[in-house]
Amino acid sequence: SAVISQKPSRDICQRGTSLTIQCQVDSQVTMMFWYRQQPGQSLTLIATANQGSEATYESGFVIDKFPISRPNLTFSTLTVSNMSPEDSSIYLCSVNGQGVVETQYFGPGTRLLVL
Amino acid sequence: DQQVKQNSPSLSVQEGRISILNCDYTNSMFDYFLWYKKYPAEGPTFLISISSIKDKNEDGRFTVFLNKSAKHLSLHIVPSQPGDSAVYFCAAPGAQKLVFGQGTRLTINP
């Protein structure tokens, strides 16, 4: 299994500002995933971050709002830009597991509240 | 289009009894299904899976049943323990990503 850490664990931000969330994995991985879990909602994939190439965004998510960096095989950042209260959510990064069944391992999440 | 659905947002069960969490899906091409467990302030952790060629998979107190004709799967926890109180997500592999249900919050009462 992979050990994943995220910073910050939580933050309270003012609308119009931006927050960068860091994700560190204890092993090299090809793909890293960024999810959002809004209050009472399911886990929604924002984008897939590949090292050495542009991130792939899911429908409804754009690079200008959620720029992603992937400088190496163990680290990624997600920025939530020009925040509004609707961005209040838990943001999670994850990586694929190795095994017969392709599971995913998740970081502890970053709880964001936008006022 | 919600391909994986959990219609019960919450479930309350007495300690020692059986907990049954349900999940419905629409895509008959899913190869396998996963259940994740999530505690507050933690990321989801993988719990148990089932291949689409099976109808049951058991791991200790946890058993997952798959009914392909009904496109329905369920997670049984028996006996339920206080530490099982968490949010449970079912998931299936979509196109290069996992598709998650909305989650069911399970509360085990002493």
Short mmCIF file of C-alpha atoms in Angstrom, two decimals:
data_model
loop_
_atom_site.label_atom_id
_atom_site.label_comp_id
_atom_site.label_asym_id
_atom_site.label_seq_id
_atom_site.Cartn_x
_atom_site.Cartn_y
_atom_site.Cartn_z
CA SER A 1 0.00 0.00 0.00
CA ALA A 2 1.03 3.62 -0.46
CA VAL A 3 1.37 6.18 2.32
CA ILE A 4 0.01 9.54 1.25
CA SER A 5 0.22 12.82 3.13
CA GLN A 6 -1.52 16.10 2.40
CA LYS A 7 -0.91 19.67 3.51
CA PRO A 8 -2.72 21.54 4.87
CA SER A 9 -5.12 19.24 6.66
CA ARG A 10 -7.65 22.05 6.88
CA ASP A 11 -7.97 25.73 6.15
CA ILE A 12 -10.45 28.58 6.31
CA CYS A 13 -10.11 31.03 3.45
CA GLN A 14 -11.70 34.23 2.26
CA ARG A 15 -13.56 34.31 -1.03
CA GLY A 16 -11.48 35.49 -3.97
CA THR A 17 -8.25 34.03 -2.62
CA SER A 18 -6.44 30.88 -3.72
CA LEU A 19 -5.16 27.86 -1.81
CA THR A 20 -2.55 25.33 -2.89
CA ILE A 21 -2.85 21.80 -1.52
CA GLN A 22 0.19 19.54 -1.50
CA CYS A 23 0.19 15.76 -1.87
CA GLN A 24 3.23 13.60 -1.12
CA VAL A 25 3.45 9.85 -1.77
CA ASP A 26 6.06 7.54 -0.24
CA SER A 27 6.72 5.75 -3.54
CA GLN A 28 6.97 6.67 -7.20
CA VAL A 29 3.67 6.52 -9.03
CA THR A 30 2.71 7.29 -12.60
CA MET A 31 -0.68 8.81 -11.99
CA MET A 32 -2.03 10.82 -9.11
CA PHE A 33 -5.69 11.72 -8.81
CA TRP A 34 -7.41 14.70 -7.22
CA TYR A 35 -10.95 14.28 -5.85
CA ARG A 36 -13.46 16.56 -4.23
CA GLN A 37 -16.12 15.58 -1.73
CA GLN A 38 -18.65 18.32 -1.19
CA PRO A 39 -20.84 18.16 1.91
CA GLY A 40 -23.24 15.23 1.67
CA GLN A 41 -21.98 14.31 -1.78
CA SER A 42 -19.97 11.52 -3.32
CA LEU A 43 -16.31 11.55 -4.28
CA THR A 44 -15.91 13.40 -7.57
CA LEU A 45 -12.76 13.16 -9.66
CA ILE A 46 -11.37 16.58 -10.55
CA ALA A 47 -8.36 15.59 -12.63
CA THR A 48 -5.61 13.06 -13.18
CA ALA A 49 -2.06 14.37 -12.76
CA ASN A 50 0.60 12.71 -14.91
CA GLN A 51 4.28 13.44 -14.44
CA GLY A 52 5.72 15.26 -17.42
CA SER A 53 2.46 16.14 -19.10
CA GLU A 54 -0.62 18.28 -18.63
CA ALA A 55 -3.22 17.11 -16.18
CA THR A 56 -6.38 15.59 -17.58
CA TYR A 57 -9.52 17.30 -16.28
CA GLU A 58 -12.95 15.78 -15.88
CA SER A 59 -16.07 17.36 -17.27
CA GLY A 60 -17.00 20.44 -15.29
CA PHE A 61 -13.48 21.16 -14.06
CA VAL A 62 -11.03 23.52 -15.80
CA ILE A 63 -7.35 24.26 -15.46
CA ASP A 64 -7.86 27.95 -14.74
CA LYS A 65 -9.89 27.11 -11.64
CA PHE A 66 -7.90 24.06 -10.50
CA PRO A 67 -4.31 24.30 -11.79
CA ILE A 68 -2.26 21.21 -11.01
CA SER A 69 1.46 20.67 -10.86
CA ARG A 70 3.28 17.33 -11.01
CA PRO A 71 7.01 18.08 -10.78
CA ASN A 72 8.06 14.48 -10.01
CA LEU A 73 6.75 10.96 -9.43
CA THR A 74 6.04 11.42 -5.72
CA PHE A 75 4.51 14.90 -5.47
CA SER A 76 1.62 16.94 -6.81
CA THR A 77 -0.19 20.16 -5.96
CA LEU A 78 -3.75 21.27 -6.58
CA THR A 79 -4.62 24.96 -6.43
CA VAL A 80 -8.18 26.10 -5.84
CA SER A 81 -8.26 29.53 -7.45
CA ASN A 82 -10.50 32.55 -6.87
CA MET A 83 -12.42 30.65 -4.23
CA SER A 84 -16.11 31.00 -3.49
CA PRO A 85 -18.18 29.38 -0.70
CA GLU A 86 -19.21 26.69 -3.22
CA ASP A 87 -15.59 25.48 -3.17
CA SER A 88 -15.96 24.46 0.47
CA SER A 89 -15.20 20.79 0.34
CA ILE A 90 -12.80 18.03 1.24
CA TYR A 91 -10.05 17.66 -1.34
CA LEU A 92 -8.35 14.28 -1.59
CA CYS A 93 -5.43 12.99 -3.59
CA SER A 94 -5.07 9.33 -4.41
CA VAL A 95 -2.90 6.85 -6.28
CA ASN A 96 -3.54 3.46 -7.82
CA GLY A 97 -2.73 0.37 -5.82
CA GLN A 98 -0.94 -2.69 -7.09
CA GLY A 99 -2.80 -5.93 -7.08
CA VAL A 100 -5.31 -8.19 -8.74
CA VAL A 101 -7.98 -5.60 -8.19
CA GLU A 102 -6.99 -2.06 -9.05
CA THR A 103 -7.83 -0.18 -5.90
CA GLN A 104 -6.94 3.35 -5.02
CA TYR A 105 -5.21 4.65 -1.91
CA PHE A 106 -6.28 8.01 -0.59
CA GLY A 107 -4.59 10.72 1.38
CA PRO A 108 -6.22 12.03 4.56
CA GLY A 109 -7.83 14.92 2.74
CA THR A 110 -7.78 18.70 3.06
CA ARG A 111 -10.90 20.22 4.56
CA LEU A 112 -11.50 23.65 3.04
CA LEU A 113 -14.01 26.21 4.24
CA VAL A 114 -14.49 29.36 2.17
CA LEU A 115 -16.19 32.28 3.85
CA ASP B 1 -25.54 10.01 -15.19
CA GLN B 2 -24.96 8.42 -11.81
CA GLN B 3 -23.65 4.96 -12.70
CA VAL B 4 -23.30 3.83 -9.10
CA LYS B 5 -26.00 4.72 -6.59
CA GLN B 6 -26.40 4.33 -2.88
CA ASN B 7 -29.96 5.32 -2.10
CA SER B 8 -29.71 5.23 1.68
CA PRO B 9 -27.75 8.21 3.01
CA SER B 10 -27.72 6.79 6.52
CA LEU B 11 -28.25 3.58 8.48
CA SER B 12 -28.40 2.95 12.21
CA VAL B 13 -27.79 -0.54 13.60
CA GLN B 14 -27.50 -1.93 17.09
CA GLU B 15 -24.15 -3.35 18.12
CA GLY B 16 -23.93 -7.08 17.49
CA ARG B 17 -26.61 -7.09 14.80
CA ILE B 18 -26.13 -7.29 11.05
CA SER B 19 -25.53 -4.14 8.96
CA ILE B 20 -26.57 -4.30 5.32
CA LEU B 21 -25.47 -1.54 2.97
CA ASN B 22 -26.85 -1.47 -0.54
CA CYS B 23 -25.57 -0.25 -3.88
CA ASP B 24 -27.12 -0.24 -7.36
CA TYR B 25 -25.37 0.24 -10.67
CA THR B 26 -26.39 0.81 -14.27
CA ASN B 27 -23.37 -0.35 -16.30
CA SER B 28 -23.43 -4.12 -16.77
CA MET B 29 -19.85 -4.00 -18.11
CA PHE B 30 -18.20 -3.25 -14.77
CA ASP B 31 -15.53 -5.92 -14.13
CA TYR B 32 -15.52 -5.63 -10.37
CA PHE B 33 -16.83 -3.59 -7.50
CA LEU B 34 -15.18 -2.10 -4.45
CA TRP B 35 -16.30 -0.98 -1.02
CA TYR B 36 -14.48 1.80 0.79
CA LYS B 37 -14.81 2.95 4.37
CA LYS B 38 -14.24 6.54 5.46
CA TYR B 39 -13.81 7.91 8.95
CA PRO B 40 -14.11 11.67 9.59
CA ALA B 41 -10.88 13.57 8.89
CA GLU B 42 -9.42 10.57 7.07
CA GLY B 43 -9.30 9.49 3.45
CA PRO B 44 -11.34 6.49 2.26
CA THR B 45 -9.70 3.11 2.80
CA PHE B 46 -10.30 0.03 0.69
CA LEU B 47 -12.40 -2.57 2.48
CA ILE B 48 -13.41 -5.42 0.18
CA SER B 49 -14.00 -6.12 -3.49
CA ILE B 50 -15.93 -8.57 -5.66
CA SER B 51 -15.33 -9.67 -9.21
CA SER B 52 -18.26 -9.58 -11.61
CA ILE B 53 -17.85 -13.33 -12.18
CA LYS B 54 -18.63 -14.07 -8.54
CA ASP B 55 -21.76 -13.61 -6.47
CA LYS B 56 -20.16 -13.56 -3.04
CA ASN B 57 -16.89 -12.60 -1.41
CA GLU B 58 -16.25 -12.94 2.29
CA ASP B 59 -13.50 -11.46 4.46
CA GLY B 60 -13.97 -11.92 8.17
CA ARG B 61 -17.02 -10.01 9.33
CA PHE B 62 -17.49 -8.47 5.89
CA THR B 63 -19.31 -10.15 3.02
CA VAL B 64 -20.23 -8.60 -0.29
CA PHE B 65 -23.01 -10.08 -2.42
CA LEU B 66 -23.48 -9.36 -6.10
CA ASN B 67 -26.76 -9.84 -7.97
CA LYS B 68 -25.96 -9.14 -11.60
CA SER B 69 -29.48 -9.63 -12.90
CA ALA B 70 -30.69 -6.93 -10.52
CA LYS B 71 -27.49 -4.84 -10.92
CA HIS B 72 -27.28 -4.70 -7.18
CA LEU B 73 -24.61 -5.36 -4.61
CA SER B 74 -24.69 -5.30 -0.86
CA LEU B 75 -22.17 -5.24 1.95
CA HIS B 76 -23.01 -7.26 5.06
CA ILE B 77 -21.22 -6.63 8.33
CA VAL B 78 -21.85 -9.14 11.08
CA PRO B 79 -21.61 -8.74 13.96
CA SER B 80 -21.56 -4.95 13.79
CA GLN B 81 -19.13 -3.19 16.12
CA PRO B 82 -18.89 0.45 17.26
CA GLY B 83 -15.70 0.86 15.22
CA ASP B 84 -17.70 0.14 12.08
CA SER B 85 -19.39 3.53 12.39
CA ALA B 86 -18.21 5.34 9.25
CA VAL B 87 -19.30 6.35 5.78
CA TYR B 88 -19.23 3.48 3.28
CA PHE B 89 -18.82 4.03 -0.47
CA CYS B 90 -19.32 1.48 -3.20
CA ALA B 91 -17.28 2.03 -6.34
CA ALA B 92 -16.72 0.55 -9.78
CA PRO B 93 -13.97 1.05 -12.38
CA GLY B 94 -15.03 3.50 -15.05
CA ALA B 95 -12.87 4.71 -17.93
CA GLN B 96 -9.48 5.08 -16.18
CA LYS B 97 -11.14 6.21 -12.96
CA LEU B 98 -13.23 4.89 -10.13
CA VAL B 99 -16.90 5.82 -10.05
CA PHE B 100 -18.22 6.21 -6.51
CA GLY B 101 -21.68 6.04 -5.02
CA GLN B 102 -22.92 8.82 -2.78
CA GLY B 103 -22.04 6.98 0.39
CA THR B 104 -24.02 5.63 3.34
CA ARG B 105 -23.30 6.80 6.87
CA LEU B 106 -23.44 3.78 9.19
CA THR B 107 -23.92 4.35 12.90
CA ILE B 108 -23.54 1.44 15.30
CA ASN B 109 -25.41 2.02 18.54
CA PRO B 110 -24.24 0.35 21.77
#
